[in-house]
């Protein structure tokens, strides 16, 4: 049985915040440190999930509402405790978060990240081409959670202020 299958994936609670803060501080992407906390304390609509193993939070993913296309989310940050990287914990967190987003009626998700990683979930750079953002390019990807959610859409995609600090 894999470690990822022994892990519990659930929505985060306020008591998870210290563990999420610690994960953010250990994350390889220093500019995202503190982002999850800032977004969750702000007025942004978020989906926040943790991966828990033996009662300890070992991973976290956050998706936050953006202004632009109808019912769109931004995926960031995704943080896994270094000891548990390369064990499919992040993959399962992304899968669970995308499923929850679909169930809650979200229509699309944008991410700036590694194409090799995110393309396995269906994210594509060309799907994000309509977005007017500073980070536009091959690492800026989108996923339609429902058919043609971004078809014909183009315009500014505005992330919550916490992303710009």
Coordinates of C-alpha atoms in Angstrom, one line a residue:
X1 CA 0.0 0.0 0.0
X2 CA 1.4 3.4 -1.0
X3 CA 2.0 6.2 1.5
X4 CA -0.3 8.4 -0.6
X5 CA -3.2 5.9 -0.2
X6 CA -2.7 5.9 3.6
X7 CA -3.0 9.7 3.7
X8 CA -6.2 11.5 4.6
X9 CA -7.1 14.4 2.3
X10 CA -9.6 16.9 3.8
X11 CA -10.5 20.5 3.9
X12 CA -8.4 22.5 6.3
X13 CA -9.7 23.9 9.6
X14 CA -8.4 26.9 11.6
X15 CA -6.5 24.6 13.8
X16 CA -4.4 23.6 10.8
X17 CA -3.0 27.1 10.3
X18 CA 0.2 26.6 12.2
X19 CA 1.0 23.5 10.2
X20 CA 0.2 25.3 7.0
X21 CA 2.4 28.2 8.0
X22 CA 5.2 25.8 8.6
X23 CA 4.8 24.1 5.3
X24 CA 4.8 27.4 3.5
X25 CA 8.0 28.4 5.2
X26 CA 9.7 25.1 4.1
X27 CA 8.4 25.4 0.5
X28 CA 11.0 25.8 -2.2
X29 CA 9.2 28.8 -3.6
X30 CA 10.1 31.5 -1.1
X31 CA 7.8 34.2 -2.7
X32 CA 4.8 32.0 -1.8
X33 CA 5.7 31.9 1.9
X34 CA 2.8 33.3 3.9
X35 CA 0.5 33.4 0.8
X36 CA -1.9 30.8 2.1
X37 CA -2.3 32.5 5.4
X38 CA -2.8 35.9 3.8
X39 CA -5.4 34.6 1.4
X40 CA -7.4 32.7 4.0
X41 CA -7.4 35.7 6.4
X42 CA -8.5 38.0 3.6
X43 CA -11.9 38.2 2.1
X44 CA -11.1 35.9 -0.8
X45 CA -13.2 32.8 -1.5
X46 CA -10.9 29.8 -1.1
X47 CA -10.7 26.1 -1.2
X48 CA -8.1 24.8 1.2
X49 CA -7.2 21.2 1.6
X50 CA -4.5 19.4 3.7
X51 CA -2.9 16.0 3.5
X52 CA -2.7 14.4 6.9
X53 CA -0.7 11.3 7.8
X54 CA -0.8 9.8 11.3
X55 CA -2.4 13.0 12.6
X56 CA 0.2 15.3 11.1
X57 CA -0.4 17.7 8.3
X58 CA 2.2 16.9 5.6
X59 CA 0.8 18.8 2.6
X60 CA -1.5 21.7 1.7
X61 CA -3.2 23.1 -1.4
X62 CA -5.1 26.4 -1.8
X63 CA -7.3 27.6 -4.6
X64 CA -8.6 31.1 -4.5
X65 CA -11.3 32.9 -6.5
X66 CA -10.0 35.3 -9.2
X67 CA -11.8 38.1 -11.1
X68 CA -12.1 37.4 -14.8
X69 CA -13.9 34.5 -16.3
X70 CA -17.0 33.3 -14.4
X71 CA -16.3 31.1 -11.3
X72 CA -12.5 30.9 -11.9
X73 CA -9.9 29.8 -9.3
X74 CA -6.1 30.3 -9.0
X75 CA -4.1 27.3 -7.7
X76 CA -1.3 28.4 -5.3
X77 CA 0.3 27.5 -3.2
X78 CA 0.8 23.7 -3.2
X79 CA 3.2 22.7 -0.5
X80 CA 4.4 19.3 0.7
X81 CA 6.7 18.6 3.6
X82 CA 10.1 17.9 2.1
X83 CA 10.3 14.4 3.6
X84 CA 7.1 13.4 1.7
X85 CA 7.9 14.9 -1.7
X86 CA 8.0 12.4 -4.6
X87 CA 5.5 10.2 -2.9
X88 CA 2.4 11.3 -4.8
X89 CA 1.0 13.4 -1.9
X90 CA 0.9 16.5 -4.1
X91 CA -0.7 14.6 -6.9
X92 CA -3.5 13.4 -4.7
X93 CA -4.0 16.8 -3.1
X94 CA -4.4 18.3 -6.6
X95 CA -6.9 15.6 -7.6
X96 CA -8.9 16.0 -4.4
X97 CA -8.9 19.8 -4.8
X98 CA -10.1 19.7 -8.4
X99 CA -12.8 17.3 -7.6
X100 CA -14.0 19.5 -4.7
X101 CA -13.9 22.6 -7.0
X102 CA -16.1 20.8 -9.6
X103 CA -18.5 19.7 -6.9
X104 CA -18.8 23.3 -5.7
X105 CA -19.6 24.7 -9.1
X106 CA -16.2 26.3 -10.0
X107 CA -15.7 26.4 -13.8
X108 CA -11.9 26.8 -14.3
X109 CA -8.6 26.8 -12.6
X110 CA -5.4 28.8 -13.5
X111 CA -1.9 28.0 -12.3
X112 CA 1.6 29.3 -12.9
X113 CA 3.8 26.3 -12.6
X114 CA 5.7 23.4 -14.1
X115 CA 3.9 22.2 -17.3
X116 CA 5.2 18.7 -16.9
X117 CA 3.5 18.4 -13.5
X118 CA 0.2 20.2 -14.1
X119 CA -0.5 18.9 -17.7
X120 CA -1.1 15.4 -16.2
X121 CA -4.3 16.8 -14.6
X122 CA -5.4 18.4 -17.9
X123 CA -4.0 21.9 -17.5
X124 CA -2.9 23.5 -20.8
X125 CA -1.1 26.6 -21.7
X126 CA -3.3 27.3 -24.7
X127 CA -6.4 27.1 -22.5
X128 CA -5.0 30.1 -20.6
X129 CA -4.1 32.1 -23.7
X130 CA -7.2 34.4 -23.3
X131 CA -6.0 35.7 -19.9
X132 CA -4.4 39.1 -19.8
X133 CA -1.8 38.6 -17.1
X134 CA 1.8 39.5 -16.5
X135 CA 2.9 35.9 -16.2
X136 CA 1.5 34.8 -19.6
X137 CA 3.6 32.2 -21.3
X138 CA 4.2 28.4 -21.4
X139 CA 4.2 28.1 -17.6
X140 CA 0.8 29.8 -17.2
X141 CA -1.8 27.1 -17.5
X142 CA -5.6 26.6 -17.2
X143 CA -8.0 23.8 -16.8
X144 CA -11.7 23.9 -17.6
X145 CA -13.7 22.1 -14.9
X146 CA -16.8 22.1 -17.1
X147 CA -16.9 21.9 -20.9
X148 CA -16.0 25.1 -22.7
X149 CA -15.8 27.2 -19.5
X150 CA -13.1 29.4 -21.1
X151 CA -14.2 29.0 -24.7
X152 CA -14.4 32.5 -26.3
X153 CA -13.3 34.2 -23.1
X154 CA -10.5 36.7 -23.1
X155 CA -9.6 39.6 -20.8
X156 CA -7.9 40.5 -17.6
X157 CA -7.5 37.9 -14.9
X158 CA -7.1 39.6 -11.6
X159 CA -5.6 37.7 -8.6
X160 CA -6.4 38.8 -5.0
X161 CA -4.1 41.4 -3.6
X162 CA -2.2 38.9 -1.5
X163 CA -0.6 37.5 -4.6
X164 CA 1.0 40.8 -5.3
X165 CA 2.8 41.4 -2.0

